[in-house]
XYZ file of C-alpha atoms in Angstrom:
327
model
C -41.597 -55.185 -68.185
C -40.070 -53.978 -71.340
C -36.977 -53.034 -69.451
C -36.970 -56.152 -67.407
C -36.430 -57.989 -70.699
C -33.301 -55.846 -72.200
C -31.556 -56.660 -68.972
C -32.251 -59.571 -69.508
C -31.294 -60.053 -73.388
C -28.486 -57.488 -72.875
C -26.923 -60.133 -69.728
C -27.340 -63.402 -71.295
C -26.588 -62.486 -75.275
C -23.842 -59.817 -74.728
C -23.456 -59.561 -78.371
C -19.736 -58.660 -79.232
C -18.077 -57.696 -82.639
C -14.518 -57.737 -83.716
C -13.085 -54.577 -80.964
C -12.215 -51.963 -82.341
C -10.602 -48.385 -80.743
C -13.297 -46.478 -79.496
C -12.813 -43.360 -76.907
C -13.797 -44.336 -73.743
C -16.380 -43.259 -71.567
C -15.209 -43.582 -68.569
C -15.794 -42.368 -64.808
C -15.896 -42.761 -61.127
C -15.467 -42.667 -57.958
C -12.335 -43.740 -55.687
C -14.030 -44.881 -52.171
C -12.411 -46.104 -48.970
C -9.129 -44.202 -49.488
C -7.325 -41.073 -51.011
C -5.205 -41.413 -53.898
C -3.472 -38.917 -56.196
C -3.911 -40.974 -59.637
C -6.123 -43.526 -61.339
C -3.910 -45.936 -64.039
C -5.472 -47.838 -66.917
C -3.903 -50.578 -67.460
C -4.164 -52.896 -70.876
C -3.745 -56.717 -70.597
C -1.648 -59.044 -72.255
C -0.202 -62.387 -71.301
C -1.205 -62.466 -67.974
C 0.159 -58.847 -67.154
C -0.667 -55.158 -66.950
C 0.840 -52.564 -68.943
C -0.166 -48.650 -67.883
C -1.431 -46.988 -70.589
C -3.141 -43.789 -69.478
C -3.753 -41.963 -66.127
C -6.331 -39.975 -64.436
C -5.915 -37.445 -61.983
C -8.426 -38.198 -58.591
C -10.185 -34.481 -57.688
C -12.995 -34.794 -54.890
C -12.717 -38.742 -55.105
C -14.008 -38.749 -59.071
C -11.629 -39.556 -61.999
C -12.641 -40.123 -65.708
C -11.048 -41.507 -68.974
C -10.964 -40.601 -72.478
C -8.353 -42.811 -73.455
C -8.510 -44.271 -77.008
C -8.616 -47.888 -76.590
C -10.134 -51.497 -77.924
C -12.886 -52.557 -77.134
C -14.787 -54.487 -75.837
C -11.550 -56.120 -74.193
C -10.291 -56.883 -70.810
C -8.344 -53.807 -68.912
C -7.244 -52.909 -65.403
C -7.806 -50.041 -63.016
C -5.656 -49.342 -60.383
C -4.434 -47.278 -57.828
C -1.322 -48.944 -57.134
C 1.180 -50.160 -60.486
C 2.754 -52.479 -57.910
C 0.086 -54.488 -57.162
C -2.709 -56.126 -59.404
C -5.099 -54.237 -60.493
C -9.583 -54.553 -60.917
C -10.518 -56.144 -63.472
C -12.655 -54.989 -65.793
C -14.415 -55.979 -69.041
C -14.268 -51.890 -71.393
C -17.211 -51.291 -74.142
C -17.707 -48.269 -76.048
C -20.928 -47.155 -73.828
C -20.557 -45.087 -70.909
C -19.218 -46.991 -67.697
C -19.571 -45.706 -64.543
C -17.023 -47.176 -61.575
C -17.100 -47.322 -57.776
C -13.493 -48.231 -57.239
C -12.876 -49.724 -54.015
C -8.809 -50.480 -53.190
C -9.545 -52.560 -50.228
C -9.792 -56.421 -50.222
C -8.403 -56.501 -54.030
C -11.043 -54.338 -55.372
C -13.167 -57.138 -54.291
C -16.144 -54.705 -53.498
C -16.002 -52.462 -56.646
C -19.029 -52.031 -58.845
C -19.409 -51.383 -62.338
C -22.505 -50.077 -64.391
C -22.902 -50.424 -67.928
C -20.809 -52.985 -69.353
C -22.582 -56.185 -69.700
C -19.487 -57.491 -70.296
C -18.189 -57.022 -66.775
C -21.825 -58.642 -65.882
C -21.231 -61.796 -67.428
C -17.544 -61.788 -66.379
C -18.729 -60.971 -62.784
C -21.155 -63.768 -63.024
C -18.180 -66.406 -64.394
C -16.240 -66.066 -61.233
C -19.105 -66.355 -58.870
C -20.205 -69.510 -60.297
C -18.464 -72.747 -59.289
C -16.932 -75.393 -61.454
C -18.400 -73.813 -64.481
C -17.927 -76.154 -67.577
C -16.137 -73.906 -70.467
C -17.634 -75.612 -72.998
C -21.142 -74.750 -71.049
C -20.321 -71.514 -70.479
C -19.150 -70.644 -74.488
C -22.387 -72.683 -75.695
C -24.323 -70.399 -73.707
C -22.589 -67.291 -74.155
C -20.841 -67.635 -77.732
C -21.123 -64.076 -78.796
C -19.785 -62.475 -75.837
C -15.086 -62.013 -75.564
C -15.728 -63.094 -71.883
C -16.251 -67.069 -73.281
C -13.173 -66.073 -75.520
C -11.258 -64.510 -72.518
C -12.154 -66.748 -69.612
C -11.032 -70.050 -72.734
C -7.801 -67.637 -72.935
C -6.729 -67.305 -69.127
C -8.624 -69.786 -67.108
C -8.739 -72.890 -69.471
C -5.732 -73.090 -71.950
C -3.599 -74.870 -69.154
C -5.922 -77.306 -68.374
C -6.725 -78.308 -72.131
C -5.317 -80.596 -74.301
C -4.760 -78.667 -77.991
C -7.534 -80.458 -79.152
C -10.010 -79.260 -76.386
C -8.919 -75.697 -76.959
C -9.228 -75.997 -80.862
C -12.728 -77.889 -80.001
C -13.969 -75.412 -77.362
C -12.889 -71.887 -80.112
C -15.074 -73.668 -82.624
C -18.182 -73.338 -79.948
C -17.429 -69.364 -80.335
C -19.327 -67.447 -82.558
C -17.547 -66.084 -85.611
C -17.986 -62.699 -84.374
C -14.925 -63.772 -81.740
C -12.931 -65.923 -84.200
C -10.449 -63.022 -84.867
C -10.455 -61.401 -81.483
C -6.873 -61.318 -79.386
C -7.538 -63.717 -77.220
C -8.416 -66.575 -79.528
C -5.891 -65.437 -82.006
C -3.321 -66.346 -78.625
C -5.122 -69.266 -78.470
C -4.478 -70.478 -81.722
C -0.358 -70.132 -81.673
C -0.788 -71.575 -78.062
C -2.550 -75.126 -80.295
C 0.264 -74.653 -82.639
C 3.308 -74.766 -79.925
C 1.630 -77.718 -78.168
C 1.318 -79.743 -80.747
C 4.855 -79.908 -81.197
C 5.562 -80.785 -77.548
C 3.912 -84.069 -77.080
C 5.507 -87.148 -75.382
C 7.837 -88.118 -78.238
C 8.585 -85.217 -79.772
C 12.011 -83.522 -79.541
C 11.853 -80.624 -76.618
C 12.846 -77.494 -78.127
C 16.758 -76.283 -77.809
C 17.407 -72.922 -75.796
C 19.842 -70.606 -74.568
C 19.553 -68.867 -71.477
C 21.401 -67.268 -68.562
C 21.897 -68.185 -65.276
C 22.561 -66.276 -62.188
C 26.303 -65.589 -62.988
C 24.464 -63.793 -66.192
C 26.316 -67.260 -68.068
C 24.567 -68.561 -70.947
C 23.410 -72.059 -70.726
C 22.176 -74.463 -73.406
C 19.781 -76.631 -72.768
C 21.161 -79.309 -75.034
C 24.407 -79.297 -73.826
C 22.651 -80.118 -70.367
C 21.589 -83.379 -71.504
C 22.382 -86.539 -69.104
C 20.189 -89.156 -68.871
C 16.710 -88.172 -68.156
C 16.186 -84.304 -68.098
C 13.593 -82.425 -66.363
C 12.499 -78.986 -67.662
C 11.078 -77.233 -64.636
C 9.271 -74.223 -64.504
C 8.719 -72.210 -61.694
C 9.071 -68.805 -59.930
C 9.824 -68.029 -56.299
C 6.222 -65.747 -56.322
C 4.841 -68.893 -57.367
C 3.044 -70.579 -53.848
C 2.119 -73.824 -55.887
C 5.872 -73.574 -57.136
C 7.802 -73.632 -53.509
C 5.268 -75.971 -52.505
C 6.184 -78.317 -55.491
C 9.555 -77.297 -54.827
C 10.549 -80.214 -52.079
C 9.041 -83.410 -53.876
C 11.710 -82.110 -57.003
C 14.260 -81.792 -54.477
C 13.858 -85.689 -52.655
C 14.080 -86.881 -56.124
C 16.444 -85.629 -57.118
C 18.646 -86.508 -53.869
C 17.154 -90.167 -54.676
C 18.007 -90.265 -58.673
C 20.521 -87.951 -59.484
C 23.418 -90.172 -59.190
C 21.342 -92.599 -61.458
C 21.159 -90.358 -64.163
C 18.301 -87.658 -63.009
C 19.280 -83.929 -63.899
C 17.071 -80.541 -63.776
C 17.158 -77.667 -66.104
C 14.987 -74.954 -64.287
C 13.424 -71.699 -65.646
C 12.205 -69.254 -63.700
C 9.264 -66.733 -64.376
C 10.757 -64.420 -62.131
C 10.812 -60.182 -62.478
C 14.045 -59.742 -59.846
C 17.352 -61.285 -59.947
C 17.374 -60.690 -55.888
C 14.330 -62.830 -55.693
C 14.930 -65.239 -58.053
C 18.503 -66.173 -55.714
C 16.363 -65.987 -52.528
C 14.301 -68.504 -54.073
C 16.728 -70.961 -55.231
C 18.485 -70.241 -51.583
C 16.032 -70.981 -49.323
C 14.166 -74.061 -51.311
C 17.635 -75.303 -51.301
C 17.447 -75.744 -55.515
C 20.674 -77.357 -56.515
C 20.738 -77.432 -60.177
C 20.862 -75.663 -63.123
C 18.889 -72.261 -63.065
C 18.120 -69.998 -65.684
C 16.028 -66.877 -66.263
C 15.372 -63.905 -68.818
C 13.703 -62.231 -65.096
C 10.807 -61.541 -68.251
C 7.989 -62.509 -65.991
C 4.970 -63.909 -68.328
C 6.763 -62.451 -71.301
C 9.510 -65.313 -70.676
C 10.703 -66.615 -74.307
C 11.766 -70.254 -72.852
C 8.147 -70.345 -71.212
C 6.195 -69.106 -74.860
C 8.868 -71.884 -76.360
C 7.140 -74.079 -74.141
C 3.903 -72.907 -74.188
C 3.667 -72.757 -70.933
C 0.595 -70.927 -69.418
C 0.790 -71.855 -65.838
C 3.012 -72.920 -63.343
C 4.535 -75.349 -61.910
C 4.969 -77.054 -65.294
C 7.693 -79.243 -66.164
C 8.710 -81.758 -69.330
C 10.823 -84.601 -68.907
C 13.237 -85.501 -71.836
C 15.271 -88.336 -72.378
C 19.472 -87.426 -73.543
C 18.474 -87.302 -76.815
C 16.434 -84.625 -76.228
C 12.908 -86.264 -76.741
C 10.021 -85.670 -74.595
C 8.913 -89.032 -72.897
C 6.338 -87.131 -69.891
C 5.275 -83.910 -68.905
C 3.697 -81.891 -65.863
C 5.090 -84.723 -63.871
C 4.211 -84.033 -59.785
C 4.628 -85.010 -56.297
C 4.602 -88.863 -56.188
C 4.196 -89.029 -59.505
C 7.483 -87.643 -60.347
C 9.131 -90.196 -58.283
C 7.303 -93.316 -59.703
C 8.062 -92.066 -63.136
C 11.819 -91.574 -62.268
C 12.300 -95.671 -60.707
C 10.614 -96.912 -63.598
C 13.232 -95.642 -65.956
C 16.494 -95.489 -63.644
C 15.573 -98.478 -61.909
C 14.795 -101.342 -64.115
């Protein structure tokens, strides 16, 4: 019974501190394939960065790497592609990594962590405020806030929903993210002046955004990996067949990694406007001007440069467009 209860108090508290480096205790066991290398992988901004590397003997790899925790990492067999997710604490963990199906049937043992973060994405149209009320100790409410809710949040939701995290997680990376992200946004509401930039386009030209400005400006953001993106991608181009001689122009920035893709992209979704791109990926400075955390996004600005709508989609787009070219 007495061990019933731990599991218990050790899945639903998952109390968390401030991380700090600990070497980690990590092993396990490749299944379902044979693979030279294990890669550790740390986190940031929506990517993966390999940090360490095990070699696979007999199926079984193990880390020693000196790393924070607790805090969100990746394992992975493959650098190209993305790799498991999981939630590192300074206690032993034990891993049955499975490749196949996105890792989607590897198992982890002893991070409660990973249990609660496991949990999360099992559980449909979870509240975050919910979840961080009930779990306020634990850097899953501050990561799951971070990644899954920023986008979706108006600065004064996110600001609202850190205050529901316990102080423990006040000072953690992801909330300290969280905070610059409030900061950015609040500068970018309708009626505030977008933000100037310079970037290049495919010719490797520089392009300023302010010289760019003709009537009523959208500031599309996009990337041809993006599915939402080249299905947005057709709506942007009717309108702006129907309002571009009005006064309708398009400043687009891409999220892309390769130039070759990027092209291909603009190519085939037939994109006939301005394009630019620092091919940084997440790490894009336009996008962090913008604090943009997801994709499609998009501002619209007026020729003076002032933001009059944003994330403006499908039919929307087009209604907003008449009412201000067509009065």
């Amino acid at each position: 019974m007495k061990k019933i209860l731990l599991g218990f108090a050790l899945f639903f508290g998952v109390i968390q501190t401030q991380a700090q480096e600990n070497n980690l205790q990590l092993k396990g066991t490749v299944l379902d394939t044979v693979v030279p290398y294990v890669y550790l992988q740390k986190f940031h901004n929506k990517m993966f960065t390999t940090i360490d590397s095990a070699k696979v003997k007999d199926g079984n790899f193990s880390f020693k790497t000196k790393v924070k925790t607790p805090e969100l990492y990746g394992l992975s067999v493959n650098t190209e592609n993305s790799p498991f997710y999981i939630f590192l604490e300074k206690e032993p963990i034990t891993v049955k990594l499975s490749p196949l199906k996105y890792y989607s049937t590897s198992v982890v043992e002893g991070s409660a962590s990973q249990t609660l973060f496991d949990t999360y994405r099992k559980t449909k149209d979870l509240e975050i405020s919910k979840f961080i009320t009930e779990h306020p100790k634990s850097i899953v409410s501050a990561y799951v806030l971070y990644r899954n809710w920023s986008y979706r949040l108006t600065p004064e939701q996110i600001t609202q929903n850190i205050a529901l995290l316990d102080k423990s997680q006040q000072n953690n990376t992801y909330v300290k993210e969280l905070k610059e992200l409030v900061t950015v946004l609040n500068g970018l509401s309708v009626g505030k002046k977008a933000p100037d930039f310079t970037a290049n386009d495919p010719e490797g030209k520089p392009v300023r955004f302010s010289e760019n400005l003709k009537g009523y400006t959208l500031v599309d953001f996009w990337a041809s990996w993006c599915g939402p993106c080249r299905k947005e991608n057709p709506n942007i181009v009717a309108a702006y067949k129907e309002f571009h001689d009005k006064g309708f122009n398009i400043v687009a920035i891409s999220l892309d990694k390769k130039k070759e893709n990027w092209v291909k992209g603009i190519q085939d979704d037939n994109l006939n406007w301005t394009q630019v791109s620092d091919l940084a990926f997440w790490n894009s400075a336009v996008a962090k001007l913008y604090g943009v955390r997801a994709i499609p996004a998009n501002y619209l600005v007026d020729s003076k440069g002032i933001i009059v709508a944003k994330n403006l989609h499908g039919e929307e787009l087009q209604a907003t467009l008449k009412s201000l070219l067509e009065k």
